[in-house]
Coordinates of C-alpha atoms and ligand atoms in Angstrom, one line a residue:
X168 CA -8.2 13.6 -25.4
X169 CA -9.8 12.0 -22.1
X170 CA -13.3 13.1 -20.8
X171 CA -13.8 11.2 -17.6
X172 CA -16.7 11.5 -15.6
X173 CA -16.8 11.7 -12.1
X174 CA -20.3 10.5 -10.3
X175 CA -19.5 11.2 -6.8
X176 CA -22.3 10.1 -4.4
X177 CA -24.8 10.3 -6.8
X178 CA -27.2 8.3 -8.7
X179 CA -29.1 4.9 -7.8
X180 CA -28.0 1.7 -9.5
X181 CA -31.0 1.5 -11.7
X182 CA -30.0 4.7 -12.9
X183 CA -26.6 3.9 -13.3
X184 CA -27.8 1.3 -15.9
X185 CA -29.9 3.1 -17.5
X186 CA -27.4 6.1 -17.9
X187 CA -25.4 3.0 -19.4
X188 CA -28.3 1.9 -21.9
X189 CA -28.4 5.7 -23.0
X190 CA -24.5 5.8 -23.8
X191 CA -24.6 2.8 -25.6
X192 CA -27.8 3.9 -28.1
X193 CA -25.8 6.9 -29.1
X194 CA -22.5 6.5 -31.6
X195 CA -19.1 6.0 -30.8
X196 CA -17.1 9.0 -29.0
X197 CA -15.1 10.9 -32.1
X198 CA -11.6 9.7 -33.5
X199 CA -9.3 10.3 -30.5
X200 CA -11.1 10.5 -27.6
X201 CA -11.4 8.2 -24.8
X202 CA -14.2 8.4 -22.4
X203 CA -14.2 7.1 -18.8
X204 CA -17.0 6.9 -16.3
X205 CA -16.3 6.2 -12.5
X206 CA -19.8 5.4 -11.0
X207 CA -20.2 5.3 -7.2
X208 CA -18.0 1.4 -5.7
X209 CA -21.0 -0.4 -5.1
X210 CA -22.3 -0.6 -8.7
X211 CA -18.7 -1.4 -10.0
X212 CA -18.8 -5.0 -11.1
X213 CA -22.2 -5.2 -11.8
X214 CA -21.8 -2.4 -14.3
X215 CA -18.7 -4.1 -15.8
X216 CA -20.5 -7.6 -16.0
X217 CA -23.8 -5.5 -18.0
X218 CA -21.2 -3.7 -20.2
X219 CA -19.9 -0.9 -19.6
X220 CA -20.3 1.6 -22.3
X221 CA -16.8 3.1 -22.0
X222 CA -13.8 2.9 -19.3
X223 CA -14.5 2.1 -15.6
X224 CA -13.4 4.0 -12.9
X225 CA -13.5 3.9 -9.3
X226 CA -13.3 7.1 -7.1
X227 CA -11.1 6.0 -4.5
X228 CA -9.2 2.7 -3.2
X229 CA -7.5 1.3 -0.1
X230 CA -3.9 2.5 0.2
X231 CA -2.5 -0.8 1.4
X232 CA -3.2 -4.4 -0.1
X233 CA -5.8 -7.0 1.6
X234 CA -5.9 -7.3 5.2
X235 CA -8.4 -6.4 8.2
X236 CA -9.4 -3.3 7.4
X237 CA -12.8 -2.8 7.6
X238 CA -14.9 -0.9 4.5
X239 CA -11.5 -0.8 2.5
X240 CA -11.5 -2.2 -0.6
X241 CA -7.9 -2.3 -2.7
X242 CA -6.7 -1.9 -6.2
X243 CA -6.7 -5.7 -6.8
X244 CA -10.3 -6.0 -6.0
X245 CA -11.2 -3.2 -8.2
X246 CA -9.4 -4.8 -11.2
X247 CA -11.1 -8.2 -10.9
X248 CA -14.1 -6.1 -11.4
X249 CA -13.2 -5.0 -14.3
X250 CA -12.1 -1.0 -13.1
X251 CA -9.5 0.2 -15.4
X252 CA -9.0 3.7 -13.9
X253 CA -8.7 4.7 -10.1
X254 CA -9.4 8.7 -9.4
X255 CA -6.5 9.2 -6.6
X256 CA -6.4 12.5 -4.3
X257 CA -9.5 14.0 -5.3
X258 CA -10.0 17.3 -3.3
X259 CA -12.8 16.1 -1.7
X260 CA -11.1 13.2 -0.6
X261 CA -8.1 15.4 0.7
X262 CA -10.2 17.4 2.3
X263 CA -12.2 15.7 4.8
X264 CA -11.5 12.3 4.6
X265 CA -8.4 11.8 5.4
X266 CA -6.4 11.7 2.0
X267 CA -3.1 13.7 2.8
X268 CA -0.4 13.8 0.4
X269 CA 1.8 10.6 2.0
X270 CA -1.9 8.4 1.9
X271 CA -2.4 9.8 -1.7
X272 CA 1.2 8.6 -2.6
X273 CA 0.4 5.3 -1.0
X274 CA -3.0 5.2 -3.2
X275 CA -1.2 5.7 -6.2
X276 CA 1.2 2.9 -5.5
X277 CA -1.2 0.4 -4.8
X278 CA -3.2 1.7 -8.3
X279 CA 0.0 0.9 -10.6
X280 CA 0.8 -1.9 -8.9
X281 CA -2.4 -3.3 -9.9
X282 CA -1.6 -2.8 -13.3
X283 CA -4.9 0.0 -13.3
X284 CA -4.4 3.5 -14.4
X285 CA -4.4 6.6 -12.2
X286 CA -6.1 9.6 -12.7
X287 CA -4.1 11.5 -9.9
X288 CA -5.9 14.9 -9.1
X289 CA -4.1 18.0 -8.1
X290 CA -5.3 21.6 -7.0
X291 CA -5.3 24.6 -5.3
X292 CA -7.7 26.1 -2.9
X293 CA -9.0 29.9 -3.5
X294 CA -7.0 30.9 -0.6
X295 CA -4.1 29.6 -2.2
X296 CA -4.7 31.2 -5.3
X297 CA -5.6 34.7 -3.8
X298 CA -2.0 34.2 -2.0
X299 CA -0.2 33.6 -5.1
X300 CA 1.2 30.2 -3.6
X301 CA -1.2 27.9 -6.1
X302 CA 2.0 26.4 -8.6
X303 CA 3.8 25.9 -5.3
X304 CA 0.7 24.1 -3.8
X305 CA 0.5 22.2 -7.3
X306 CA 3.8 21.2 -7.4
X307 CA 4.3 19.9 -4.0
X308 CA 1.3 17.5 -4.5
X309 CA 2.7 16.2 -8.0
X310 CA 6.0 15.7 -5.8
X311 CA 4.9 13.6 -3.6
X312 CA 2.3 12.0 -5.5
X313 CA 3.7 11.4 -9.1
X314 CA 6.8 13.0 -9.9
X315 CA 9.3 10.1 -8.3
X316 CA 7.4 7.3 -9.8
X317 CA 10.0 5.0 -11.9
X318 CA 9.6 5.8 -15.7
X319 CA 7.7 2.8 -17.1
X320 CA 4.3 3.3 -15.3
X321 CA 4.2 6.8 -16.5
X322 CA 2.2 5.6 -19.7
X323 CA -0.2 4.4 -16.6
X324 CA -0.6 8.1 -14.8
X325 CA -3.1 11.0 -15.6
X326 CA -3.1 14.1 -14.1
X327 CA -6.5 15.8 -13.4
X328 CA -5.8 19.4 -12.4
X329 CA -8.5 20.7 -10.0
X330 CA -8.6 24.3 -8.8
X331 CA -11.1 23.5 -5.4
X332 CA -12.4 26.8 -6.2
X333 CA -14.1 25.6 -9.3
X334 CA -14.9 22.5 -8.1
X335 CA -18.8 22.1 -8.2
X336 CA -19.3 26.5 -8.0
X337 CA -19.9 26.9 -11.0
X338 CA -17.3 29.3 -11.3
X339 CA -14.5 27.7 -13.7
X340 CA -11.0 28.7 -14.1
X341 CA -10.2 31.5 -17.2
X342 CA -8.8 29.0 -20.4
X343 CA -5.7 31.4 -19.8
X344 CA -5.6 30.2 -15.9
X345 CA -5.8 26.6 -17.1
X346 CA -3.3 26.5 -19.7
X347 CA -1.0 28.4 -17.9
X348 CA -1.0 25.7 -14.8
X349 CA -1.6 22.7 -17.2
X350 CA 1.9 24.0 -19.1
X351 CA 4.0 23.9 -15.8
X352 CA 2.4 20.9 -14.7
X353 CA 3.9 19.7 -18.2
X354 CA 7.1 21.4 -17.2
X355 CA 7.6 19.8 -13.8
X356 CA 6.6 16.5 -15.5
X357 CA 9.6 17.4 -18.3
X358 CA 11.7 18.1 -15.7
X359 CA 11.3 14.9 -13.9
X360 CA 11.3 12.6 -16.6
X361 CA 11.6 13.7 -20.6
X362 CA 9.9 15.1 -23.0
X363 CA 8.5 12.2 -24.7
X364 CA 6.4 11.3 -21.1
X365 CA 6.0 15.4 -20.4
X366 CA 4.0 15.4 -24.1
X367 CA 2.2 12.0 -24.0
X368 CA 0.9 12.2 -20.3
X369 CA -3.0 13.2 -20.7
X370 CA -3.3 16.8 -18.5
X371 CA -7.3 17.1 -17.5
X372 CA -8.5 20.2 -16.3
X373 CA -12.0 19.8 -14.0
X374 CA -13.8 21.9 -12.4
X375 CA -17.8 23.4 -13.7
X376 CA -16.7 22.0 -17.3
X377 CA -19.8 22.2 -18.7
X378 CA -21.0 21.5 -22.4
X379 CA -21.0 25.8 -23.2
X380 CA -16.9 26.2 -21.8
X381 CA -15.5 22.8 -22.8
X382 CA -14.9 24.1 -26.4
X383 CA -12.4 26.8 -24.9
X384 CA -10.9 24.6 -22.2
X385 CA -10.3 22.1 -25.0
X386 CA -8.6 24.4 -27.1
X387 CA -5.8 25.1 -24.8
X388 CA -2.4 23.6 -26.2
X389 CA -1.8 22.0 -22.4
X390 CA -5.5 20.7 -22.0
X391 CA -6.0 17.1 -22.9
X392 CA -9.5 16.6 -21.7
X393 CA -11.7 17.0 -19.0
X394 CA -12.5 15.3 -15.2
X395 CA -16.4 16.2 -15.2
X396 CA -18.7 15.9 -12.3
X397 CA -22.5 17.9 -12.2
X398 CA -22.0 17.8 -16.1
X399 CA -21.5 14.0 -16.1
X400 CA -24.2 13.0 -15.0
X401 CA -26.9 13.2 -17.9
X402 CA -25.6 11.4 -20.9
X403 CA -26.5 14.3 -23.0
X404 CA -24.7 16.8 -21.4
X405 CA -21.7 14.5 -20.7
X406 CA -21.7 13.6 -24.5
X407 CA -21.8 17.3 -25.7
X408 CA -18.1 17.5 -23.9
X409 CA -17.3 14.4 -25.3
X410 CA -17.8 16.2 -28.9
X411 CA -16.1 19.1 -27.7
X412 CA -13.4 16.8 -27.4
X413 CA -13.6 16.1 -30.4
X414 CA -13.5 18.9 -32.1
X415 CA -10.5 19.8 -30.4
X416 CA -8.8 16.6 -31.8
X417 CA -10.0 17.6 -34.9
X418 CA -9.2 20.7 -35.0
X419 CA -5.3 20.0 -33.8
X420 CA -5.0 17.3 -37.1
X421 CA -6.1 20.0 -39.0
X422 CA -3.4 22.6 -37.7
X423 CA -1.2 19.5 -38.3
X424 CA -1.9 19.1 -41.7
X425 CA -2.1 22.9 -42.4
Ligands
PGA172 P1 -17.7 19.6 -11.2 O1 -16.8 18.5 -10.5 O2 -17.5 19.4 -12.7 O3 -19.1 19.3 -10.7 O4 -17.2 21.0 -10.8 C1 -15.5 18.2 -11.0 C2 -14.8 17.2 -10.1 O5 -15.0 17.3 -8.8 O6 -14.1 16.3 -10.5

């Protein structure tokens, strides 16, 4: 399982650090659980030089390498600050800023070829949905984002499924609607590679996860953890997911034993 948190605009550097200082007093995230934290750019290698309390992740990189491009800053500058994980097509990114599918595909490239991992988000809007076009809509952006990649970064690639529609409403997607898209995004992924990447690739669902639905979320077969923005932002609510996440790990070693 993977809870990542997503900060957005949000939060000043002072209380980055202290949001830092509050992760590290509590204990370690359960058995099986990885946690990742992308802070607004600015703060970046400060927070890595302070230590970091978990993974580091940027929102959003330059999709070409150095060069005059003013405000850009590429995947090779975030790794010698100490990022680990890029978040790559984010629907508010796509939407508004210029992040269509070819520049998301270009993003991507630059990520792995940095040797940083990419949490590649995916989605559909409520129009789509209504429509009945969202696994299309889905699809086509794993196509041209993901789904040609050469084999051996795959172990480098998460996917971060993103209905818009949940995104920051409060309204979340049905465990039944998340599952069901999670398992054809672990179909598509199948199809394109094998089974061994389809089953190890983490699948994060985000969208108003909150501490009170991450339980259910987490207990889908196809759900491997969450991409969390409002709840992210206090450590206590972010670390309730992060034991949700838990428990789901826990309670899948359990079936396995049973
Ligand atoms: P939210 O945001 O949890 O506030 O809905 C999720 C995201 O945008 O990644």
């Amino acid at each position: 399982m993977l809870v990542a948190g997503n900060w957005k605009s949000h939060k000043s550097f002072n209380e980055a650090m202290e949001f830092a200082n509050a992760m590290s007093g509590m204990s370690p995230a359960p058995e099986g659980v990885e946690v990742m934290v992308a802070p607004p750019a600015p703060y970046l290698a400060a927070l890595a030089q302070a230590g970091w309390p978990c993974r580091l992740g940027a929102q959003n990189v330059s999709a070409t390498g150095p060069g005059a491009q003013t405000g850009e800053y590429t995947a090779d500058m975030l790794a010698g600050c100490g990022v680990h994980d890029v978040i790559v097509g984010h629907s508010e990114r796509r939407d508004g800023h210029g992040d269509t599918d070819a520049v998301v595909a270009d993003k991507v490239k630059q990520v792995l070829e940095a040797g940083l991992r990419v949490v590649f988000c995916c989605g559909e809007s409520l129009q789509d949905r209504q429509t009945g076009v969202h696994f299309d809509k889905v699809l086509r952006q794993l196509e041209s984002g993901i789904l040609h990649l050469p084999m051996d970064v795959m172990d480098r690639v998460v996917v971060a499924y993103e209905p818009i529609w949940a995104i920051g409403t409060g309204l979340t997607a049905s465990s039944e609607q998340a599952q069901e898209m999670h398992a054809a995004i672990r179909g598509w992924i199948r199809q394109a590679f094998d089974a061994a990447t389809a089953s190890a690739i983490p699948l994060l669902y985000g969208g108003s996860c909150k501490p009170d639905n991450a339980d259910e979320l987490f207990a889908c077969p196809d759900v491997d953890g969450g991409l969390i923005g409002g709840a992210a932002l206090e450590p206590d609510s972010f670390r309730a997911i992060i034991d949700a996440a838990g428990r789901s790990v826990a309670a899948a070693v359990d079936g396995h034993q049973g």
